[in-house]
Tab-separated table of C-alpha atoms and ligand atoms in Angstrom:
chain	number	residue	atom	x	y	z
A	116	UNK	CA	8.677	-18.303	11.998
A	117	UNK	CA	9.639	-20.515	14.936
A	118	UNK	CA	8.017	-23.563	13.411
A	119	UNK	CA	5.520	-23.513	16.265
A	120	UNK	CA	1.789	-23.377	15.642
A	121	UNK	CA	-0.019	-20.392	17.050
A	122	UNK	CA	-3.587	-19.441	17.756
A	123	UNK	CA	-4.294	-15.732	18.162
A	124	UNK	CA	-7.528	-14.769	19.863
A	125	UNK	CA	-8.497	-11.133	19.434
A	126	UNK	CA	-11.076	-9.857	21.924
A	127	UNK	CA	-13.411	-7.371	20.307
A	128	UNK	CA	-16.633	-7.702	22.279
A	129	UNK	CA	-16.261	-4.280	23.894
A	130	UNK	CA	-19.212	-1.945	24.063
A	131	UNK	CA	-17.203	1.220	23.686
A	132	UNK	CA	-19.838	3.386	25.333
A	133	UNK	CA	-17.248	6.011	26.202
A	134	UNK	CA	-16.747	6.707	22.508
A	135	UNK	CA	-20.294	8.162	22.527
A	136	UNK	CA	-20.868	6.764	19.068
A	137	UNK	CA	-23.236	4.338	17.407
A	138	UNK	CA	-20.250	2.723	15.706
A	139	UNK	CA	-18.802	-0.261	17.636
A	140	UNK	CA	-15.558	0.822	19.292
A	141	UNK	CA	-13.201	-1.432	17.338
A	142	UNK	CA	-14.552	-0.151	14.003
A	143	UNK	CA	-13.350	3.400	14.578
A	144	UNK	CA	-10.569	4.276	12.159
A	145	UNK	CA	-6.953	5.172	12.750
A	146	UNK	CA	-4.940	6.062	9.631
A	147	UNK	CA	-7.805	5.002	7.392
A	148	UNK	CA	-8.214	1.544	8.916
A	149	UNK	CA	-10.344	0.234	11.768
A	150	UNK	CA	-8.729	-0.425	15.146
A	151	UNK	CA	-9.566	-4.082	14.654
A	152	UNK	CA	-7.979	-4.248	11.180
A	153	UNK	CA	-4.729	-2.864	12.586
A	154	UNK	CA	-4.574	-5.549	15.269
A	155	UNK	CA	-5.505	-8.286	12.806
A	156	UNK	CA	-2.833	-7.099	10.372
A	157	UNK	CA	-0.183	-7.434	13.094
A	158	UNK	CA	-1.347	-10.862	14.328
A	159	UNK	CA	0.780	-13.843	13.210
A	160	UNK	CA	-0.088	-15.149	9.743
A	161	UNK	CA	0.954	-17.920	7.431
A	162	UNK	CA	1.496	-21.627	7.947
A	163	UNK	CA	0.525	-22.882	11.379
A	164	UNK	CA	-1.121	-19.592	12.381
A	165	UNK	CA	-4.817	-19.695	13.269
A	166	UNK	CA	-6.922	-16.679	14.139
A	167	UNK	CA	-10.102	-16.272	16.189
A	168	UNK	CA	-12.020	-13.063	16.821
A	169	UNK	CA	-14.461	-12.731	19.721
A	170	UNK	CA	-17.322	-10.342	19.004
A	171	UNK	CA	-20.340	-9.198	20.981
A	172	UNK	CA	-23.879	-10.247	20.148
A	173	UNK	CA	-25.477	-8.139	17.384
A	174	UNK	CA	-22.069	-7.096	16.143
A	175	UNK	CA	-22.326	-8.386	12.598
A	176	UNK	CA	-20.399	-5.352	11.352
A	177	UNK	CA	-17.449	-6.270	13.570
A	178	UNK	CA	-17.522	-9.853	12.294
A	179	UNK	CA	-17.664	-8.579	8.695
A	180	UNK	CA	-14.691	-6.299	9.274
A	181	UNK	CA	-12.696	-9.161	10.800
A	182	UNK	CA	-13.400	-11.383	7.777
A	183	UNK	CA	-12.486	-8.583	5.404
A	184	UNK	CA	-9.122	-8.084	7.116
A	185	UNK	CA	-8.370	-11.785	7.600
A	186	UNK	CA	-10.742	-14.057	5.649
A	187	UNK	CA	-9.485	-17.125	7.497
A	188	UNK	CA	-10.490	-15.727	10.910
A	189	UNK	CA	-12.960	-17.767	12.939
A	190	UNK	CA	-15.698	-15.643	14.516
A	191	UNK	CA	-16.924	-16.441	18.023
A	192	UNK	CA	-19.723	-14.664	19.836
A	193	UNK	CA	-19.468	-13.826	23.518
A	194	UNK	CA	-23.132	-13.654	24.447
A	195	UNK	CA	-22.613	-11.917	27.792
A	196	UNK	CA	-19.787	-9.599	28.713
A	197	UNK	CA	-18.409	-11.295	31.813
A	198	UNK	CA	-14.727	-10.405	31.590
A	199	UNK	CA	-11.613	-10.950	29.517
A	200	UNK	CA	-11.101	-14.606	30.505
A	201	UNK	CA	-14.771	-15.313	29.768
A	202	UNK	CA	-14.292	-13.679	26.369
A	203	UNK	CA	-11.335	-15.938	25.590
A	204	UNK	CA	-13.441	-18.961	26.494
A	205	UNK	CA	-16.019	-17.900	23.921
A	206	UNK	CA	-13.408	-19.160	21.447
A	207	UNK	CA	-13.167	-22.500	23.229
A	208	UNK	CA	-13.803	-24.370	19.976
A	209	UNK	CA	-10.681	-22.816	18.473
A	210	UNK	CA	-8.695	-23.523	21.662
A	211	UNK	CA	-9.769	-27.142	21.604
A	212	UNK	CA	-7.981	-27.561	18.251
A	213	UNK	CA	-4.707	-27.223	20.166
A	214	UNK	CA	-1.661	-25.064	19.423
A	215	UNK	CA	1.890	-24.543	20.631
A	216	UNK	CA	1.395	-20.854	21.435
A	217	UNK	CA	-1.807	-19.053	22.354
A	218	UNK	CA	-1.732	-15.287	21.872
A	219	UNK	CA	-4.432	-13.078	23.357
A	220	UNK	CA	-4.787	-9.553	21.994
A	221	UNK	CA	-7.339	-6.777	22.393
A	222	UNK	CA	-9.167	-5.318	19.425
A	223	UNK	CA	-8.804	-1.804	20.796
A	224	UNK	CA	-4.982	-1.571	20.831
A	225	UNK	CA	-4.271	-0.658	17.194
A	226	UNK	CA	-0.628	0.320	17.584
A	227	UNK	CA	0.680	-3.135	18.422
A	228	UNK	CA	3.241	-4.499	15.955
A	229	UNK	CA	3.930	-7.948	14.525
A	230	UNK	CA	7.451	-7.709	15.957
A	231	UNK	CA	6.062	-7.334	19.473
A	232	UNK	CA	3.827	-10.378	19.059
A	233	UNK	CA	6.925	-12.301	17.989
A	234	UNK	CA	8.945	-10.974	20.951
A	235	UNK	CA	6.177	-12.028	23.332
A	236	UNK	CA	6.082	-15.566	21.938
A	237	UNK	CA	9.833	-16.072	22.183
A	238	UNK	CA	9.925	-17.026	25.921
A	239	UNK	CA	7.412	-19.828	25.254
A	240	UNK	CA	9.863	-21.551	22.931
A	241	UNK	CA	12.346	-21.282	25.821
A	242	UNK	CA	9.929	-23.068	28.172
A	243	UNK	CA	7.887	-20.334	29.902
A	244	UNK	CA	4.229	-21.087	30.641
A	245	UNK	CA	3.028	-17.524	30.189
A	246	UNK	CA	4.478	-14.264	28.859
A	247	UNK	CA	2.754	-10.989	29.682
A	248	UNK	CA	3.317	-7.791	27.742
A	249	UNK	CA	4.091	-4.935	30.134
A	250	UNK	CA	4.791	-1.229	29.772
A	251	UNK	CA	5.730	1.731	31.956
A	252	UNK	CA	2.649	3.929	32.095
A	253	UNK	CA	2.984	7.695	32.381
A	254	UNK	CA	-0.308	7.482	34.288
A	255	UNK	CA	-1.121	3.926	35.396
A	256	UNK	CA	-4.669	4.718	36.533
A	257	UNK	CA	-7.107	2.097	35.283
A	258	UNK	CA	-4.510	-0.443	34.160
A	259	UNK	CA	-3.716	-3.764	35.822
A	260	UNK	CA	-0.441	-3.412	37.782
A	261	UNK	CA	2.348	-5.955	37.393
A	262	UNK	CA	3.364	-7.091	40.880
A	263	UNK	CA	6.974	-8.291	40.661
A	264	UNK	CA	9.208	-10.312	42.908
A	265	UNK	CA	12.601	-9.444	41.495
A	266	UNK	CA	12.234	-10.170	37.797
A	267	UNK	CA	9.436	-12.692	38.339
A	268	UNK	CA	5.825	-11.695	37.891
A	269	UNK	CA	3.754	-12.820	40.872
A	270	UNK	CA	0.376	-11.258	40.090
A	271	UNK	CA	-1.515	-8.695	38.029
A	272	UNK	CA	-3.701	-6.529	40.210
A	273	UNK	CA	-6.628	-4.690	38.628
A	274	UNK	CA	-7.078	-1.058	39.648
A	275	UNK	CA	-10.256	-1.828	41.607
A	276	UNK	CA	-8.598	-4.598	43.604
A	277	UNK	CA	-5.199	-2.961	44.183
A	278	UNK	CA	-3.847	-1.732	47.523
A	279	UNK	CA	-2.420	1.789	47.803
A	280	UNK	CA	1.112	0.374	47.509
A	281	UNK	CA	0.150	-1.625	44.407
A	282	UNK	CA	-1.476	1.415	42.830
A	283	UNK	CA	1.882	3.176	43.027
A	284	UNK	CA	3.351	0.602	40.613
A	285	UNK	CA	3.801	2.075	37.135
A	286	UNK	CA	4.669	-1.180	35.349
A	287	UNK	CA	1.329	-2.158	33.810
A	288	UNK	CA	-0.386	-4.966	31.958
A	289	UNK	CA	-0.813	-4.164	28.274
A	290	UNK	CA	-3.441	-6.889	28.021
A	291	UNK	CA	-1.548	-8.954	25.474
A	292	UNK	CA	-0.483	-12.380	26.691
A	293	UNK	CA	1.126	-15.487	25.256
A	294	UNK	CA	0.345	-18.889	26.806
A	295	UNK	CA	1.982	-22.222	26.349
A	296	UNK	CA	-0.818	-23.794	24.310
A	297	UNK	CA	-0.529	-27.131	26.088
A	298	UNK	CA	-1.663	-25.645	29.414
A	299	UNK	CA	-3.816	-22.733	28.217
A	300	UNK	CA	-7.206	-24.430	28.344
A	301	UNK	CA	-6.750	-25.921	31.827
A	302	UNK	CA	-5.524	-22.528	33.105
A	303	UNK	CA	-8.463	-20.659	31.595
A	304	UNK	CA	-10.938	-23.178	32.976
A	305	UNK	CA	-9.674	-22.526	36.504
A	306	UNK	CA	-10.197	-18.775	36.389
A	307	UNK	CA	-13.031	-17.705	38.680
A	308	UNK	CA	-14.866	-14.448	39.224
A	309	UNK	CA	-14.213	-13.770	42.917
A	310	UNK	CA	-13.181	-10.125	42.634
A	311	UNK	CA	-14.716	-6.722	43.214
A	312	UNK	CA	-16.332	-6.652	39.754
A	313	UNK	CA	-17.472	-10.273	39.688
A	314	UNK	CA	-15.730	-10.694	36.300
A	315	UNK	CA	-13.588	-13.503	34.939
A	316	UNK	CA	-10.201	-11.790	34.778
A	317	UNK	CA	-7.667	-13.103	32.283
A	318	UNK	CA	-5.027	-11.616	34.552
A	319	UNK	CA	-5.716	-14.308	37.163
A	320	UNK	CA	-3.906	-16.695	34.808
A	321	UNK	CA	-0.608	-15.512	36.289
A	322	UNK	CA	-1.139	-17.172	39.686
A	323	UNK	CA	-2.593	-20.331	38.150
A	324	UNK	CA	0.294	-20.839	35.708
A	325	UNK	CA	2.752	-20.359	38.560
A	326	UNK	CA	0.846	-22.803	40.761
A	327	UNK	CA	1.162	-25.360	37.952
A	328	UNK	CA	4.927	-24.915	38.246
A	329	UNK	CA	5.571	-22.912	35.075
A	330	UNK	CA	7.498	-19.679	34.653
A	331	UNK	CA	5.649	-16.425	34.046
A	332	UNK	CA	7.693	-13.688	32.424
A	333	UNK	CA	7.165	-10.056	31.470
A	334	UNK	CA	8.174	-8.688	28.089
A	335	UNK	CA	8.302	-4.897	28.093
A	336	UNK	CA	7.252	-2.582	25.339
A	337	UNK	CA	6.689	1.110	24.791
A	338	UNK	CA	3.460	2.663	26.054
A	339	UNK	CA	2.767	4.082	22.599
A	340	UNK	CA	2.380	0.574	21.254
A	341	UNK	CA	-0.249	-0.603	23.678
A	342	UNK	CA	-2.514	2.364	24.139
A	343	UNK	CA	-6.010	0.962	24.600
A	344	UNK	CA	-8.656	3.131	22.955
A	345	UNK	CA	-11.716	3.875	25.057
A	346	UNK	CA	-12.426	7.533	24.221
A	347	UNK	CA	-12.286	9.874	21.229
A	348	UNK	CA	-9.373	11.679	22.875
A	349	UNK	CA	-7.431	8.399	23.007
A	350	UNK	CA	-8.424	7.732	19.409
A	351	UNK	CA	-6.924	11.072	18.388
A	352	UNK	CA	-3.763	10.288	20.365
A	353	UNK	CA	-3.415	6.945	18.617
A	354	UNK	CA	-3.863	8.690	15.267
A	355	UNK	CA	-0.979	10.990	16.137
A	356	UNK	CA	1.304	8.109	17.068
A	357	UNK	CA	0.330	6.183	13.932
A	358	UNK	CA	0.844	9.191	11.651
A	359	UNK	CA	4.289	9.786	13.134
A	360	UNK	CA	5.174	6.161	12.400
A	361	UNK	CA	3.833	6.224	8.856
A	362	UNK	CA	5.622	9.490	8.040
A	363	UNK	CA	8.879	8.092	9.368
A	364	UNK	CA	8.412	4.910	7.343
A	365	UNK	CA	7.745	6.972	4.193
A	366	UNK	CA	10.846	9.080	4.803
A	367	UNK	CA	12.908	5.956	5.460
A	368	UNK	CA	11.630	4.539	2.168
A	369	UNK	CA	12.933	7.610	0.341
A	370	UNK	CA	9.767	9.670	-0.096
A	371	UNK	CA	10.390	13.420	0.009
A	372	UNK	CA	7.945	14.933	2.487
A	373	UNK	CA	8.634	18.644	2.567
A	374	UNK	CA	6.579	19.185	5.734
A	375	UNK	CA	5.997	15.685	7.153
A	376	UNK	CA	3.790	16.820	10.029
A	377	UNK	CA	1.221	18.219	7.605
A	378	UNK	CA	0.866	15.084	5.498
A	379	UNK	CA	-1.737	12.507	6.562
A	380	UNK	CA	-1.195	8.936	5.464
A	381	UNK	CA	-3.170	5.717	5.554
A	382	UNK	CA	-1.774	2.475	6.839
A	383	UNK	CA	-1.940	1.108	3.277
A	384	UNK	CA	-0.483	4.088	1.359
A	385	UNK	CA	2.323	2.904	-0.912
A	386	UNK	CA	5.047	4.942	-2.621
A	387	UNK	CA	7.518	4.227	-5.411
A	388	UNK	CA	10.966	5.787	-5.668
A	389	UNK	CA	11.607	9.523	-5.836
A	390	UNK	CA	8.094	10.586	-4.966
A	391	UNK	CA	7.637	14.152	-3.731
A	392	UNK	CA	4.733	15.067	-1.485
A	393	UNK	CA	4.252	18.758	-0.806
A	394	UNK	CA	2.695	20.139	2.408
A	395	UNK	CA	-0.911	19.550	3.468
A	396	UNK	CA	-1.757	16.464	1.478
A	397	UNK	CA	-4.229	13.854	2.773
A	398	UNK	CA	-3.980	10.231	1.669
A	399	UNK	CA	-7.190	8.355	2.408
A	400	UNK	CA	-7.256	4.569	2.271
A	401	UNK	CA	-6.138	2.706	-0.827
A	402	UNK	CA	-3.704	5.068	-2.515
A	403	UNK	CA	-0.591	3.964	-4.407
A	404	UNK	CA	1.874	6.459	-5.842
A	405	UNK	CA	4.272	5.466	-8.618
A	406	UNK	CA	7.934	6.353	-9.122
A	407	UNK	CA	8.759	10.011	-9.556
A	408	UNK	CA	5.198	11.264	-9.092
A	409	UNK	CA	4.681	14.647	-7.450
A	410	UNK	CA	1.699	15.356	-5.231
A	411	UNK	CA	1.447	19.106	-4.919
A	412	UNK	CA	0.144	20.895	-1.850
A	413	UNK	CA	-3.425	20.680	-0.535
A	414	UNK	CA	-4.475	17.623	-2.476
A	415	UNK	CA	-6.848	14.943	-1.149
A	416	UNK	CA	-6.606	11.405	-2.501
A	417	UNK	CA	-8.677	8.279	-1.800
A	418	UNK	CA	-8.587	4.831	-3.432
A	419	UNK	CA	-6.478	6.116	-6.281
A	420	UNK	CA	-3.567	4.697	-8.257
A	421	UNK	CA	-1.075	7.353	-9.342
A	422	UNK	CA	1.190	6.322	-12.201
A	423	UNK	CA	4.888	6.988	-12.503
A	424	UNK	CA	5.836	10.643	-12.954
A	425	UNK	CA	2.216	11.778	-12.755
A	426	UNK	CA	1.592	15.252	-11.355
A	427	UNK	CA	-1.296	15.906	-8.996
A	428	UNK	CA	-2.569	19.240	-7.685
A	429	UNK	CA	-2.120	21.628	-6.027
A	430	UNK	CA	-5.703	21.502	-4.731
A	431	UNK	CA	-6.734	18.333	-6.542
A	432	UNK	CA	-9.341	15.915	-5.225
A	433	UNK	CA	-8.909	12.333	-6.397
A	434	UNK	CA	-11.882	10.250	-5.327
A	435	UNK	CA	-12.246	6.452	-5.287
A	436	UNK	CA	-11.589	4.658	-8.535
A	437	UNK	CA	-9.172	7.199	-9.949
A	438	UNK	CA	-6.271	5.816	-11.919
A	439	UNK	CA	-3.611	8.055	-13.468
A	440	UNK	CA	-1.312	6.718	-16.149
A	441	UNK	CA	2.355	7.504	-16.533
A	442	UNK	CA	3.020	11.233	-16.693
A	443	UNK	CA	-0.679	12.156	-16.523
A	444	UNK	CA	-1.500	15.556	-15.016
A	445	UNK	CA	-4.408	16.498	-12.795
A	446	UNK	CA	-4.162	20.129	-11.836
A	447	UNK	CA	-5.775	22.610	-9.484
A	448	UNK	CA	-9.442	22.477	-8.547
A	449	UNK	CA	-9.970	19.249	-10.419
A	450	UNK	CA	-12.146	16.463	-9.013
A	451	UNK	CA	-11.974	12.944	-10.395
A	452	UNK	CA	-14.065	9.872	-9.509
A	453	UNK	CA	-14.092	6.414	-11.098
A	454	UNK	CA	-11.842	7.909	-13.733
A	455	UNK	CA	-9.038	6.352	-15.695
A	456	UNK	CA	-6.754	8.999	-17.112
A	457	UNK	CA	-4.246	7.360	-19.402
A	458	UNK	CA	-0.585	8.171	-19.878
A	459	UNK	CA	0.265	11.755	-20.685
A	460	UNK	CA	-3.331	12.996	-20.583
A	461	UNK	CA	-3.883	16.397	-18.973
A	462	UNK	CA	-6.762	17.656	-16.884
A	463	UNK	CA	-5.222	20.819	-15.659
A	464	UNK	CA	-7.821	23.195	-14.302
A	465	UNK	CA	-11.269	23.474	-12.715
A	466	UNK	CA	-12.775	20.248	-13.974
A	467	UNK	CA	-14.952	17.321	-12.881
A	468	UNK	CA	-14.155	13.972	-14.459
A	469	UNK	CA	-16.473	11.214	-13.187
A	470	UNK	CA	-17.191	7.706	-14.538
A	471	UNK	CA	-14.850	8.506	-17.371
A	472	UNK	CA	-12.073	6.999	-19.421
A	473	UNK	CA	-9.648	9.557	-20.813
A	474	UNK	CA	-7.345	8.186	-23.512
A	475	UNK	CA	-3.594	8.685	-23.609
A	476	UNK	CA	-2.425	12.179	-24.437
A	477	UNK	CA	-5.892	13.743	-24.408
A	478	UNK	CA	-6.179	17.344	-23.258
A	479	UNK	CA	-9.183	18.368	-21.204
A	480	UNK	CA	-9.666	22.124	-21.161
A	481	UNK	CA	-10.356	24.257	-18.119
A	482	UNK	CA	-13.864	24.063	-16.752
A	483	UNK	CA	-14.841	20.851	-18.520
A	484	UNK	CA	-17.547	18.916	-16.707
A	485	UNK	CA	-18.676	15.362	-17.303
A	486	UNK	CA	-22.416	15.298	-16.623
A	487	UNK	CA	-22.528	11.720	-15.364
A	488	UNK	CA	-25.669	11.641	-13.227
A	489	UNK	CA	-29.341	12.198	-13.960
A	490	UNK	CA	-30.491	12.002	-10.370
A	491	UNK	CA	-31.006	8.236	-10.630
A	492	UNK	CA	-28.189	6.560	-12.529
A	493	UNK	CA	-24.561	7.168	-13.447
A	494	UNK	CA	-23.342	7.065	-17.045
A	495	UNK	CA	-19.942	6.740	-18.681
A	496	UNK	CA	-17.983	9.207	-20.740
A	497	UNK	CA	-15.297	7.859	-23.056
A	498	UNK	CA	-12.734	10.318	-24.362
A	499	UNK	CA	-10.442	8.919	-27.058
A	500	UNK	CA	-6.696	9.158	-27.128
A	501	UNK	CA	-5.290	12.455	-28.299
A	502	UNK	CA	-8.701	14.138	-28.125
A	503	UNK	CA	-8.879	17.842	-27.321
A	504	UNK	CA	-11.817	19.068	-25.279
A	505	UNK	CA	-12.144	22.846	-25.452
A	506	UNK	CA	-12.593	24.790	-22.234
A	507	UNK	CA	-15.909	25.059	-20.474
A	508	UNK	CA	-17.514	22.105	-22.220
A	509	UNK	CA	-20.192	19.877	-20.740
A	510	UNK	CA	-20.017	16.226	-21.797
A	511	UNK	CA	-23.441	14.730	-21.186
A	512	UNK	CA	-23.022	11.008	-20.538
A	513	UNK	CA	-23.381	8.441	-21.879
A	514	UNK	CA	-21.206	9.860	-24.598
A	515	UNK	CA	-18.108	8.951	-26.548
A	516	UNK	CA	-15.559	11.397	-27.950
A	517	UNK	CA	-13.473	9.732	-30.655
A	518	UNK	CA	-9.701	9.465	-30.842
A	519	UNK	CA	-8.141	12.723	-31.951
A	520	UNK	CA	-11.485	14.561	-31.993
A	521	UNK	CA	-11.845	18.263	-31.170
A	522	UNK	CA	-14.598	19.783	-29.057
A	523	UNK	CA	-15.166	23.511	-29.517
A	524	UNK	CA	-14.978	25.504	-26.282
A	525	UNK	CA	-18.229	26.030	-24.453
A	526	UNK	CA	-19.921	23.052	-26.098
A	527	UNK	CA	-22.654	20.938	-24.592
A	528	UNK	CA	-21.952	17.541	-26.123
A	529	UNK	CA	-24.901	15.151	-26.068
A	530	UNK	CA	-24.078	12.855	-28.997
A	531	UNK	CA	-21.043	10.744	-29.803
A	532	UNK	CA	-18.257	12.432	-31.743
A	533	UNK	CA	-16.387	10.479	-34.423
A	534	UNK	CA	-12.616	10.030	-34.448
A	535	UNK	CA	-10.812	13.140	-35.739
A	536	UNK	CA	-14.068	15.124	-36.041
A	537	UNK	CA	-14.775	18.600	-34.723
A	538	UNK	CA	-17.931	18.963	-32.669
A	539	UNK	CA	-19.363	22.294	-31.610
A	540	UNK	CA	-22.520	22.427	-29.570
A	541	UNK	CA	-23.195	26.033	-28.627
A	542	UNK	CA	-25.082	29.114	-29.836
A	543	UNK	CA	-23.562	30.601	-32.966
A	544	UNK	CA	-21.849	33.955	-32.405
A	545	UNK	CA	-23.414	37.009	-34.031
A	546	UNK	CA	-21.982	40.535	-34.093
A	547	UNK	CA	-23.556	43.928	-34.827
A	548	UNK	CA	-21.175	46.585	-36.052
A	549	UNK	CA	-21.294	49.809	-34.020
A	550	UNK	CA	-24.045	48.567	-31.727
A	551	UNK	CA	-22.159	49.337	-28.509
A	552	UNK	CA	-21.337	52.883	-29.560
A	553	UNK	CA	-24.987	53.618	-30.516
A	554	UNK	CA	-26.160	52.125	-27.248
A	555	UNK	CA	-23.830	54.277	-25.138
A	556	UNK	CA	-24.717	57.457	-27.056
A	557	UNK	CA	-28.476	56.895	-26.733
A	558	UNK	CA	-28.186	56.154	-23.026
A	559	UNK	CA	-25.982	59.165	-22.340
A	560	UNK	CA	-28.412	61.469	-24.242
A	561	UNK	CA	-31.412	60.178	-22.265
A	562	UNK	CA	-29.583	60.707	-18.977
A	563	UNK	CA	-28.615	64.296	-19.934
A	564	UNK	CA	-32.294	65.150	-20.646
A	565	UNK	CA	-33.321	63.958	-17.149
A	566	UNK	CA	-30.949	66.446	-15.423
B	127	UD1	C1	-7.666	-4.959	30.808
B	127	UD1	C2	-6.826	-5.783	31.776
B	127	UD1	C3	-5.852	-4.859	32.491
B	127	UD1	C4	-4.971	-4.158	31.478
B	127	UD1	C5	-5.832	-3.409	30.441
B	127	UD1	C6	-4.974	-2.915	29.312
B	127	UD1	C7	-8.155	-7.669	32.582
B	127	UD1	C8	-8.989	-8.198	33.647
B	127	UD1	N1	-7.701	-6.435	32.717
B	127	UD1	O1	-8.443	-4.034	31.554
B	127	UD1	O2	-5.031	-5.604	33.369
B	127	UD1	O3	-4.097	-3.254	32.120
B	127	UD1	O4	-6.819	-4.284	29.874
B	127	UD1	O5	-5.705	-2.108	28.430
B	127	UD1	O6	-7.892	-8.378	31.619
B	127	UD1	N2	-13.548	-7.802	26.349
B	127	UD1	C9	-14.414	-8.697	25.810
B	127	UD1	N3	-15.342	-9.270	26.618
B	127	UD1	C10	-15.409	-9.032	27.948
B	127	UD1	C11	-14.522	-8.089	28.501
B	127	UD1	C12	-13.595	-7.504	27.673
B	127	UD1	O7	-14.359	-8.986	24.611
B	127	UD1	O8	-16.275	-9.621	28.609
B	127	UD1	C13	-12.546	-7.182	25.485
B	127	UD1	C14	-12.786	-5.709	25.211
B	127	UD1	O9	-13.447	-5.527	23.988
B	127	UD1	C15	-11.382	-5.155	25.107
B	127	UD1	C16	-10.558	-6.091	25.960
B	127	UD1	O10	-11.306	-7.279	26.118
B	127	UD1	O11	-10.900	-5.198	23.773
B	127	UD1	C17	-10.210	-5.496	27.338
B	127	UD1	O12	-11.387	-5.207	28.043
B	127	UD1	P1	-11.522	-3.888	28.902
B	127	UD1	O13	-12.838	-3.897	29.544
B	127	UD1	O14	-11.101	-2.720	28.109
B	127	UD1	O15	-10.417	-4.215	30.060
B	127	UD1	P2	-9.659	-3.162	30.957
B	127	UD1	O16	-10.493	-2.796	32.117
B	127	UD1	O17	-9.133	-2.062	30.096
B	128	MG	MG1	-9.549	-1.308	28.092
C-alpha cells in the first residue's frame, strides 16, 4: 500500500468475565463471525504485512480461530494478564523481526475497518513516532482520556488515574495505535507499572515517544467503529451497527431489500445482480446468492449457494451444504441440508431433502421426505434428472431414483428405481361398493332402538 512493512499485533488475551459465558470473549459472534475474525479481516494483509495474535493461556480455541481467519498469523501466549503493554511484549519475537509500522489492535473491537488502519498508519510515513486512534465518546466512563495541548497529544490518562478535570474530557483512546517500528521496541521496554492498577499500560507510550523527541498525533474516528465489547449488551449494540453497515452495503451493491431493517446478514454474505430479498430473512454465515435470485419472506439460510434466478421460500430453511442450481425452486416449509438441487429442479412444499442430490429438472412432490438417518449414520439419496417424486413419499436412503423415473404418491421407496421406471411402494387400494351406505344405515338403526 505505502510500500512500508507492517506488523499488526492483535491483543486477544482478555478474560471476558463480564460476558458471563464459557466462550472466550473474542469468539462471540457479530454478523456470523467472531469478534476476533472481524478484526483480523480488517488488519493489513499482503506483501510486507505480518500478523501476530496474543492469546491467553489455555485459549487454544482462540488460537485456532485466529489461524482459521489468517493462516499466516503468529500466535503468542501471554501467560499472565499484566496489562496491554505487557500483552504486546508477549509478541516480542515478532517485534524483534523489525518493521516500518507497528499496529496494535484489540481483539474485542470488531467494527474497526481496514481504511481506519490505513488512516492511522499515514502519519508514520510523514515522520510521526506514534499515532493514536481517538474518538468522541457519548459517555467516556472507563476509557483512557486523550489529554491534549492544542493539537498535540501529551498523555493518555486511564479512568482510574484521571483527575476530575481529566475525567471531563470526552476525547478518548480507542486502543488502536500505530508506532514507528524503528522505535517501538525501545519504547515498549521502558513502560513500567507504576499506576493505580499496577499494570503495564500501553498508553504510557505517549510520554516516552515524546521524550525521545518524536511527534505523537491523534487520528479521530467515529465511536461506532471502536466500540470495545465487554458485555452482552455491547455485543448486541455492535451487532446493530454491523447489520446497518451490511444492509447499506447490500443496497449500494444493488440488492433490493424491501424492508432492510428486518433482514439479517453475515459479514460474508455475497449477492449477484438484481437479487430481491423480501422481509424477515436471516442469512447465516457462508451464503452466496446468484444473479436474479429471489429470497422470499421468512427464510433462513446458512452455508448455502443459491444459483442465478433461483427462488427460495417463503418459509424455507436452507441448512449447511445446500446448493441450488440456476432457476431451482425451494418453496414453503421445505428444509434442505447437504443437498445439491440442480438447475430447474423444484422442491415446492413441505419437504425434507437431506444428504441428497436432485438432478436437473426433477420435481419433488409435496410432503416428500428423505429418510437419511438411522440413528447412527447418514446415507445418500440420489434423484436423477427429470425424475418425478409423487407427493408424500418417503425415500429411505441409501437409495437411487433413476433419471426420468416416476414415484407413485405415498410410496415408501427402499430399493433403487431404474431410469424411466415407475415405482409404487404402498398398500394397494381396495373399494367396497355401497359399504358406506350400509354402515350408516346399520348405525342409525341401532341408535334409534336405544332411544
Ligand atoms: C484500554 C486502554 C484505554 C482505552 C480502552 C479502549 C490501556 C491501558 N487502556 O482500556 O485507554 O480507552 O482500552 O477500549 O491500554 N489485553 C491483553 N492482555 C492484558 C490486558 C489486556 O491481551 O494483559 C487485551 C484485552 O483482551 C483487550 C485489550 O487488550 O482486547 C484491552 O484490554 P482491556 O482490559 O479491555 O483495556 P481497557 O481497560 O478497556
Ligand atoms: Mg476494554
